[in-house]
XYZ file of C-alpha atoms in Angstrom:
501
model
C -9.668 -7.187 4.137
C -7.021 -9.250 2.477
C -5.394 -12.403 3.562
C -2.177 -13.348 5.197
C 0.695 -14.678 3.294
C -0.131 -17.857 1.331
C 1.869 -20.045 -0.946
C -0.535 -22.810 -1.725
C 0.471 -26.311 -2.776
C 4.085 -25.949 -1.738
C 4.540 -29.661 -1.172
C 4.339 -33.043 -2.843
C 2.972 -35.917 -0.799
C 4.594 -39.204 -1.711
C 2.295 -41.416 0.290
C -1.358 -41.995 -0.562
C -4.161 -41.001 1.759
C -6.085 -43.815 3.407
C -9.774 -44.013 4.117
C -9.191 -44.248 7.851
C -10.564 -41.145 9.525
C -11.784 -39.564 6.318
C -15.250 -38.285 5.556
C -18.100 -37.022 7.673
C -19.543 -39.852 9.711
C -23.032 -41.241 9.301
C -25.910 -40.048 11.455
C -25.867 -41.378 14.984
C -22.070 -41.378 15.311
C -19.515 -38.724 16.134
C -19.297 -36.149 13.340
C -15.804 -35.847 11.916
C -14.618 -33.155 9.526
C -11.574 -34.223 7.493
C -9.644 -31.515 5.648
C -6.514 -31.434 3.509
C -3.744 -28.855 3.746
C -1.287 -28.091 0.946
C 1.525 -27.056 3.298
C 3.054 -28.792 6.278
C 2.545 -27.619 9.833
C 5.159 -25.955 12.051
C 3.764 -26.891 15.444
C 3.258 -25.513 18.041
C 5.308 -22.480 18.923
C 3.394 -19.332 17.921
C 6.648 -17.377 17.787
C 7.593 -19.580 14.829
C 4.141 -19.656 13.249
C 3.310 -18.454 9.764
C 0.105 -16.956 8.467
C -1.920 -18.276 5.547
C -2.770 -21.943 4.914
C -0.794 -23.104 7.943
C -3.211 -21.304 10.254
C -5.765 -24.118 9.896
C -3.504 -26.366 11.960
C -3.577 -23.849 14.824
C -7.247 -22.832 14.745
C -8.662 -25.904 16.550
C -6.423 -25.518 19.609
C -5.634 -21.799 19.893
C -8.474 -19.308 20.172
C -8.017 -15.697 19.056
C -8.660 -12.460 20.886
C -10.826 -11.212 18.008
C -13.046 -13.183 15.612
C -13.196 -11.974 12.019
C -16.687 -12.553 10.647
C -17.530 -13.625 7.093
C -17.221 -10.006 5.969
C -13.755 -9.784 7.498
C -14.954 -7.486 10.270
C -13.651 -7.814 13.871
C -16.183 -9.217 16.355
C -15.896 -10.315 20.004
C -14.249 -13.602 20.910
C -11.812 -13.964 23.837
C -12.034 -10.189 24.009
C -15.637 -9.125 24.556
C -15.023 -5.428 23.864
C -12.204 -3.023 23.041
C -11.449 0.653 22.590
C -8.602 2.925 21.508
C -7.317 5.968 23.316
C -7.477 9.394 21.634
C -3.980 9.024 20.147
C -4.913 5.628 18.660
C -1.781 4.124 20.171
C -3.284 2.087 23.025
C -5.899 -0.608 22.498
C -7.646 -1.719 25.688
C -9.455 -5.065 25.623
C -11.900 -6.567 28.103
C -11.447 -10.345 28.338
C -14.130 -12.991 28.584
C -14.560 -14.310 32.122
C -14.263 -17.956 33.088
C -12.142 -19.119 30.151
C -9.447 -21.706 30.915
C -6.671 -23.330 28.970
C -6.863 -27.089 28.502
C -4.331 -27.550 31.328
C -6.715 -25.770 33.714
C -4.805 -22.456 33.849
C -7.100 -19.401 33.743
C -6.954 -17.259 30.618
C -6.412 -13.819 32.105
C -4.658 -10.580 31.206
C -1.273 -11.856 32.344
C -1.576 -14.932 30.098
C -2.574 -12.729 27.158
C 0.408 -10.445 27.771
C 2.868 -13.338 27.888
C 1.433 -14.985 24.786
C 1.398 -11.831 22.640
C 4.924 -10.859 23.599
C 6.131 -14.405 22.985
C 4.625 -14.423 19.493
C 6.095 -10.973 18.795
C 9.565 -12.237 19.777
C 9.714 -14.531 16.746
C 10.813 -13.919 13.178
C 8.024 -15.640 11.205
C 5.087 -13.875 9.583
C 2.776 -14.143 12.624
C 5.369 -12.209 14.618
C 5.771 -9.693 11.827
C 2.064 -8.854 11.911
C 2.344 -7.459 15.467
C 5.786 -5.822 15.407
C 4.080 -2.460 15.971
C 3.265 -3.546 19.531
C 5.529 -1.588 21.872
C 4.295 -3.250 25.060
C 1.396 -4.962 26.814
C 0.075 -3.839 30.206
C -2.050 -5.807 32.661
C -4.728 -3.370 33.870
C -6.545 -5.995 35.926
C -7.253 -9.711 35.635
C -9.754 -9.215 32.798
C -8.312 -6.099 31.142
C -5.238 -5.799 28.979
C -3.835 -2.695 27.253
C -1.761 -3.101 24.080
C 0.571 -0.164 23.432
C 1.584 0.627 19.851
C 4.653 2.418 18.521
C 2.344 4.334 16.156
C -1.307 4.258 15.034
C -2.115 1.382 12.711
C -5.263 -0.075 11.191
C -3.626 -3.504 11.040
C -3.763 -4.486 14.715
C -7.399 -5.602 15.031
C -7.291 -7.807 11.898
C -4.036 -9.331 13.165
C -5.623 -10.172 16.527
C -8.254 -12.181 14.648
C -5.656 -14.418 13.063
C -2.561 -16.400 14.114
C -0.928 -13.311 15.623
C -3.869 -12.962 18.010
C -3.952 -16.597 19.123
C -3.351 -17.129 22.836
C -1.329 -20.071 24.144
C -1.151 -21.302 27.725
C 1.724 -19.651 29.647
C 3.114 -22.954 30.970
C 3.684 -24.272 27.447
C 5.060 -21.165 25.733
C 8.732 -22.086 25.857
C 8.443 -25.801 25.088
C 5.147 -26.475 23.302
C 5.584 -30.133 22.323
C 1.832 -30.416 22.666
C -0.315 -27.315 22.163
C -2.024 -25.877 25.218
C -4.720 -23.445 24.213
C -8.290 -22.490 25.039
C -9.728 -23.366 21.629
C -12.709 -25.553 20.694
C -10.568 -28.702 20.316
C -7.582 -30.466 21.866
C -4.874 -32.280 19.897
C -5.285 -36.051 20.096
C -1.608 -37.028 20.094
C -2.402 -40.739 19.917
C -4.274 -40.272 16.643
C -1.800 -37.795 15.118
C 1.388 -38.284 13.130
C 3.713 -35.293 13.072
C 4.039 -33.789 9.620
C 1.238 -35.926 8.181
C -2.023 -36.070 10.122
C -3.363 -34.048 13.050
C -6.488 -35.159 14.875
C -8.389 -32.835 17.193
C -11.027 -33.939 19.719
C -13.668 -31.603 21.099
C -12.701 -29.522 24.124
C -15.604 -30.203 26.525
C -14.990 -26.963 28.423
C -15.000 -24.615 25.438
C -17.195 -21.575 26.019
C -18.710 -21.441 22.501
C -19.163 -25.105 21.555
C -22.295 -24.400 19.465
C -20.162 -22.527 16.926
C -18.296 -25.766 16.126
C -20.702 -28.543 15.082
C -18.091 -31.262 14.535
C -16.980 -33.593 17.309
C -13.628 -34.218 15.697
C -11.466 -32.471 13.101
C -8.744 -34.235 11.133
C -6.261 -32.232 9.041
C -4.003 -34.086 6.628
C -0.999 -32.737 4.782
C -1.623 -33.525 1.121
C 0.551 -31.356 -1.095
C -0.197 -32.944 -4.454
C -3.294 -31.227 -5.963
C -4.215 -34.321 -7.998
C -4.142 -36.460 -4.871
C -6.346 -33.917 -3.091
C -8.896 -33.982 -5.893
C -8.945 -37.780 -5.999
C -9.363 -37.962 -2.229
C -12.264 -35.503 -2.396
C -14.061 -37.432 -5.121
C -13.552 -40.764 -3.352
C -15.057 -39.438 -0.125
C -11.841 -39.520 1.908
C -11.901 -35.753 2.439
C -14.591 -33.275 3.399
C -12.772 -30.168 2.211
C -9.735 -29.029 0.235
C -8.510 -26.411 -2.215
C -9.011 -27.294 -5.851
C -7.168 -26.448 -9.035
C -9.429 -24.314 -11.216
C -9.226 -26.740 -14.139
C -10.850 -29.447 -11.995
C -13.872 -27.427 -10.869
C -16.290 -28.810 -13.483
C -15.129 -32.381 -12.883
C -15.653 -32.138 -9.146
C -19.019 -30.413 -9.536
C -20.046 -33.180 -11.912
C -19.536 -35.664 -9.093
C -22.024 -33.763 -6.953
C -19.562 -32.073 -4.617
C -19.925 -28.457 -3.513
C -17.481 -25.923 -4.985
C -17.128 -22.233 -4.138
C -14.928 -19.851 -6.108
C -13.765 -16.491 -4.770
C -10.926 -13.977 -4.923
C -8.973 -13.858 -1.642
C -6.861 -10.942 -2.895
C -3.599 -12.836 -3.376
C -1.238 -11.582 -6.047
C 0.546 -14.196 -8.143
C 3.315 -13.971 -10.684
C 7.084 -13.677 -10.858
C 8.501 -12.469 -7.546
C 11.953 -10.929 -7.878
C 13.680 -11.699 -4.598
C 17.164 -10.531 -5.641
C 16.304 -6.928 -6.551
C 19.763 -5.750 -5.569
C 21.528 -8.173 -7.887
C 23.514 -9.971 -5.167
C 23.127 -13.427 -6.716
C 22.210 -12.486 -10.286
C 23.681 -9.046 -11.075
C 21.258 -8.487 -13.968
C 18.329 -8.291 -11.534
C 19.881 -5.222 -9.920
C 19.236 -3.305 -13.168
C 15.918 -1.450 -13.385
C 15.589 -2.026 -17.127
C 16.051 -5.775 -16.630
C 13.245 -5.895 -14.059
C 11.060 -3.805 -16.374
C 11.848 -6.224 -19.202
C 10.595 -9.086 -17.045
C 7.306 -7.250 -16.586
C 6.838 -6.908 -20.351
C 7.551 -10.638 -20.861
C 4.214 -11.980 -19.647
C 0.934 -12.226 -21.540
C -1.175 -11.924 -18.420
C -4.546 -12.446 -20.070
C -3.318 -15.566 -21.856
C -1.972 -16.974 -18.571
C -5.286 -16.319 -16.835
C -7.132 -18.019 -19.689
C -4.886 -21.084 -19.920
C -3.796 -21.619 -16.321
C -6.819 -20.178 -14.508
C -9.705 -21.159 -16.808
C -10.359 -17.450 -17.265
C -10.823 -16.783 -13.542
C -8.718 -13.985 -12.102
C -7.930 -10.345 -12.805
C -4.836 -9.102 -14.646
C -2.579 -6.833 -12.584
C 0.898 -5.320 -12.451
C 0.725 -4.153 -8.809
C 1.046 -5.784 -5.408
C -2.129 -4.255 -3.967
C -5.543 -5.583 -4.963
C -8.675 -3.563 -5.625
C -10.106 -2.307 -2.341
C -6.707 -2.116 -0.631
C -4.976 1.139 0.289
C -2.843 2.446 -2.554
C -4.479 0.469 -5.349
C -4.660 2.359 -8.658
C -6.367 0.834 -11.663
C -4.254 2.835 -14.118
C -1.077 1.120 -12.920
C -2.298 -2.101 -14.515
C -1.503 -0.557 -17.916
C 2.139 0.093 -17.002
C 3.636 -3.051 -18.528
C 1.688 -4.400 -21.525
C 2.800 -7.699 -23.018
C 5.618 -6.779 -25.404
C 8.463 -9.323 -25.793
C 10.197 -7.130 -28.381
C 10.341 -4.248 -25.901
C 11.538 -6.664 -23.231
C 14.463 -7.727 -25.426
C 15.280 -4.098 -26.202
C 15.330 -3.227 -22.490
C 17.624 -6.178 -21.783
C 19.993 -4.952 -24.500
C 19.957 -1.406 -23.107
C 20.833 -2.821 -19.697
C 23.856 -4.619 -21.174
C 22.294 -8.048 -21.638
C 21.573 -8.347 -25.395
C 21.828 -12.135 -25.133
C 19.867 -12.379 -21.891
C 21.284 -14.037 -18.790
C 21.072 -17.343 -16.931
C 18.956 -17.926 -13.829
C 18.035 -20.902 -11.650
C 14.429 -21.180 -10.488
C 12.688 -23.711 -8.237
C 10.667 -26.176 -10.283
C 7.123 -25.916 -8.921
C 5.471 -27.764 -11.791
C 4.335 -30.610 -9.523
C 1.847 -28.237 -7.941
C 1.593 -25.432 -10.491
C 2.269 -27.083 -13.847
C 0.656 -24.473 -16.072
C 1.932 -21.524 -14.084
C 5.493 -22.900 -14.060
C 5.309 -23.647 -17.782
C 4.052 -20.130 -18.571
C 6.763 -18.570 -16.425
C 9.572 -20.638 -17.934
C 8.469 -20.175 -21.544
C 7.872 -16.431 -21.182
C 11.392 -15.938 -19.839
C 12.927 -18.083 -22.552
C 11.037 -16.101 -25.200
C 12.964 -12.956 -24.292
C 16.325 -14.743 -24.173
C 16.655 -15.654 -20.505
C 18.248 -19.059 -19.944
C 16.229 -20.872 -17.280
C 17.467 -23.802 -15.239
C 14.834 -25.505 -13.113
C 15.922 -26.895 -9.764
C 13.933 -29.743 -8.213
C 13.298 -29.188 -4.519
C 11.198 -31.374 -2.164
C 7.826 -29.788 -1.437
C 8.404 -29.542 2.294
C 11.648 -27.637 1.686
C 10.363 -24.989 -0.743
C 9.690 -22.358 1.922
C 13.030 -22.755 3.659
C 14.928 -22.758 0.356
C 13.280 -19.528 -0.786
C 13.706 -17.812 2.555
C 17.388 -18.759 2.648
C 18.007 -16.837 -0.572
C 18.691 -19.897 -2.705
C 16.659 -18.556 -5.622
C 16.880 -15.036 -7.081
C 13.268 -15.147 -8.252
C 10.375 -17.587 -8.562
C 6.662 -18.088 -9.113
C 4.813 -17.143 -5.927
C 1.492 -16.062 -4.428
C 1.250 -13.486 -1.666
C -1.519 -11.699 0.167
C -2.190 -9.995 3.481
C -5.190 -8.864 5.552
C -4.459 -5.197 4.842
C -2.177 -3.219 2.549
C -0.035 -2.331 5.570
C 0.431 -6.020 6.378
C 1.408 -6.661 2.773
C 4.048 -3.937 3.085
C 5.379 -5.553 6.241
C 5.487 -8.984 4.620
C 7.326 -8.041 1.444
C 8.314 -4.421 0.961
C 10.661 -3.564 3.837
C 14.240 -4.592 4.515
C 13.096 -6.684 7.490
C 10.166 -8.338 5.675
C 9.870 -12.117 5.897
C 9.392 -12.376 2.139
C 12.377 -10.226 1.298
C 14.969 -13.011 1.609
C 17.850 -10.938 0.194
C 16.940 -8.085 2.599
C 16.844 -5.548 -0.196
C 16.605 -1.981 1.046
C 15.544 1.204 -0.708
C 15.827 4.610 0.982
C 12.870 6.180 -0.826
C 10.557 3.256 -0.133
C 11.732 3.038 3.483
C 10.928 6.716 3.989
C 7.430 6.271 2.551
C 6.802 3.218 4.750
C 7.929 5.101 7.858
C 5.663 8.035 7.035
C 2.690 5.735 6.387
C 3.213 4.266 9.841
C 2.962 7.694 11.462
C -0.096 9.015 9.646
C -3.795 8.312 9.273
C -6.694 9.234 6.992
C -6.259 10.949 3.633
C -2.556 11.609 4.168
C -1.942 7.917 4.800
C -3.872 6.946 1.658
C -1.867 9.428 -0.429
C 1.385 7.983 0.877
C 0.209 4.438 0.098
C -0.546 5.566 -3.455
C 2.931 7.056 -3.739
C 4.535 3.866 -2.408
C 2.554 1.646 -4.751
C 3.444 3.806 -7.755
C 7.112 3.735 -6.799
C 7.212 -0.048 -6.368
C 5.530 -0.568 -9.758
C 7.814 1.956 -11.475
C 10.862 0.244 -9.972
C 9.510 -3.162 -11.062
C 10.205 -4.843 -7.741
C 8.145 -7.827 -8.927
C 6.360 -8.892 -12.104
C 2.791 -9.671 -10.976
C 0.331 -11.424 -13.309
C -3.034 -11.562 -11.623
C -5.235 -11.230 -8.582
C -5.992 -14.920 -8.254
C -9.297 -16.721 -8.038
C -9.499 -19.645 -5.639
C -11.680 -22.750 -5.659
C -12.576 -24.753 -2.560
C -14.493 -28.019 -2.667
C -16.442 -29.771 0.070
C -18.360 -33.023 0.399
C -22.078 -33.058 -0.386
C -22.981 -32.891 3.308
C -20.591 -30.048 4.185
C -21.124 -26.343 3.609
C -18.325 -23.780 3.823
C -18.373 -19.991 3.619
C -15.273 -18.317 2.145
C -13.667 -15.679 4.333
C -12.544 -12.328 2.866
C -8.782 -12.252 2.571
C -8.189 -15.924 3.375
C -7.084 -18.712 1.054
C -8.443 -21.477 3.299
C -11.740 -20.919 5.128
C -11.275 -20.914 8.920
C -12.637 -23.955 10.737
C -15.554 -21.992 12.207
C -16.950 -21.472 8.681
C -17.685 -25.186 8.126
C -21.149 -26.539 8.918
C -23.180 -29.609 7.964
C -25.200 -28.929 4.808
C -28.947 -28.783 5.387
């Protein structure tokens, strides 16, 4: 398993967090879990929803068809059982009886059909995860059949995440307030759009014992320093943590877990066709960028030594991963300059990048300096944290620092490596890669794995990006809160938080 797309810390909060609502309450009162998010929410239309950190905003109110356990394996949830047909192109699910949405509407096969097709109709990453769905059939009130355009191993993991969340049919088209069947309901009176979302327990939820907190509060807090300070002052119960603050936070008695969610970070080359910056359309230029980075030094300085050097988009354990590809582009600034000269850029070229140093100071500094060292003239553009996503997706920047992951290698392909991919803002197309992707989608088993290997090798050879490392992540919780990291997820899902014993 790998996670869905995540770009952590993409915002800068200008206001300070207050103590109101923060911290787990004392014994004898309602238990409140207060968490911080590094990205803003996009409530509440699932057709516009993104995967990754944003999913925590949705988890309290929208339940999923499948529940991914702490090993990343699919287990029953709204669907109590499922099976594929012989062709592996129809997945039939039996639904849990007696479940209702918070507006009283029964959760049945028709509601599931409408919700899945509504999500699929969008253009965000949650929609992209289920684009292989060709149709949804209502077999009976408690049975739904999902038809696929081709066999895929990605469907079940997707149904355990945002793509598999089910919203009430009456609120699909105009969800000003979320209507789901999840363990909590949004408390609109205690919420401020874009800043703080408060969720009160849903008294009718079928699995209340799995959620020990009476209330969950999620605050948008983009500044990593502010998150750390709020954690140490007791205003938060959980938040991601910069790796260089782990020892400090542990010294204050807080709990910290470190893990590798499988995200790949580094320089992402969005303009591979050279539409905005013609130099990036040259293979030798992109290869030069790969030779520009001292990956081990970046891991040591920016990641306190935590992380694994890589030059490929797939992490160990994913389809297509090949350890030998990590030796393709050793750190060699002299070779990088020579490649630039061979491509017709002996004096480098100019490029504008988003300045992400507010959230990733060491990473941004390493990126900027490494490019300057091989003669590339870098201009940093300041962009408000809540506009970073939209600016990148609009094609404003030809390349940038970024982190990306997905629950499976196939999902990662869909997110970044096709012409229609969400994180392919310039809609770069490549006939050879497109052919490999199409063939992967039609095959299974050893043939599929061989094609993934071929695709991965091609993408690395063509230097579509300049990855640095498979990142390590740190998550901190209050002394009285325990959290279990989830394979392939940057932020633990809300059902993995429990009071510490």
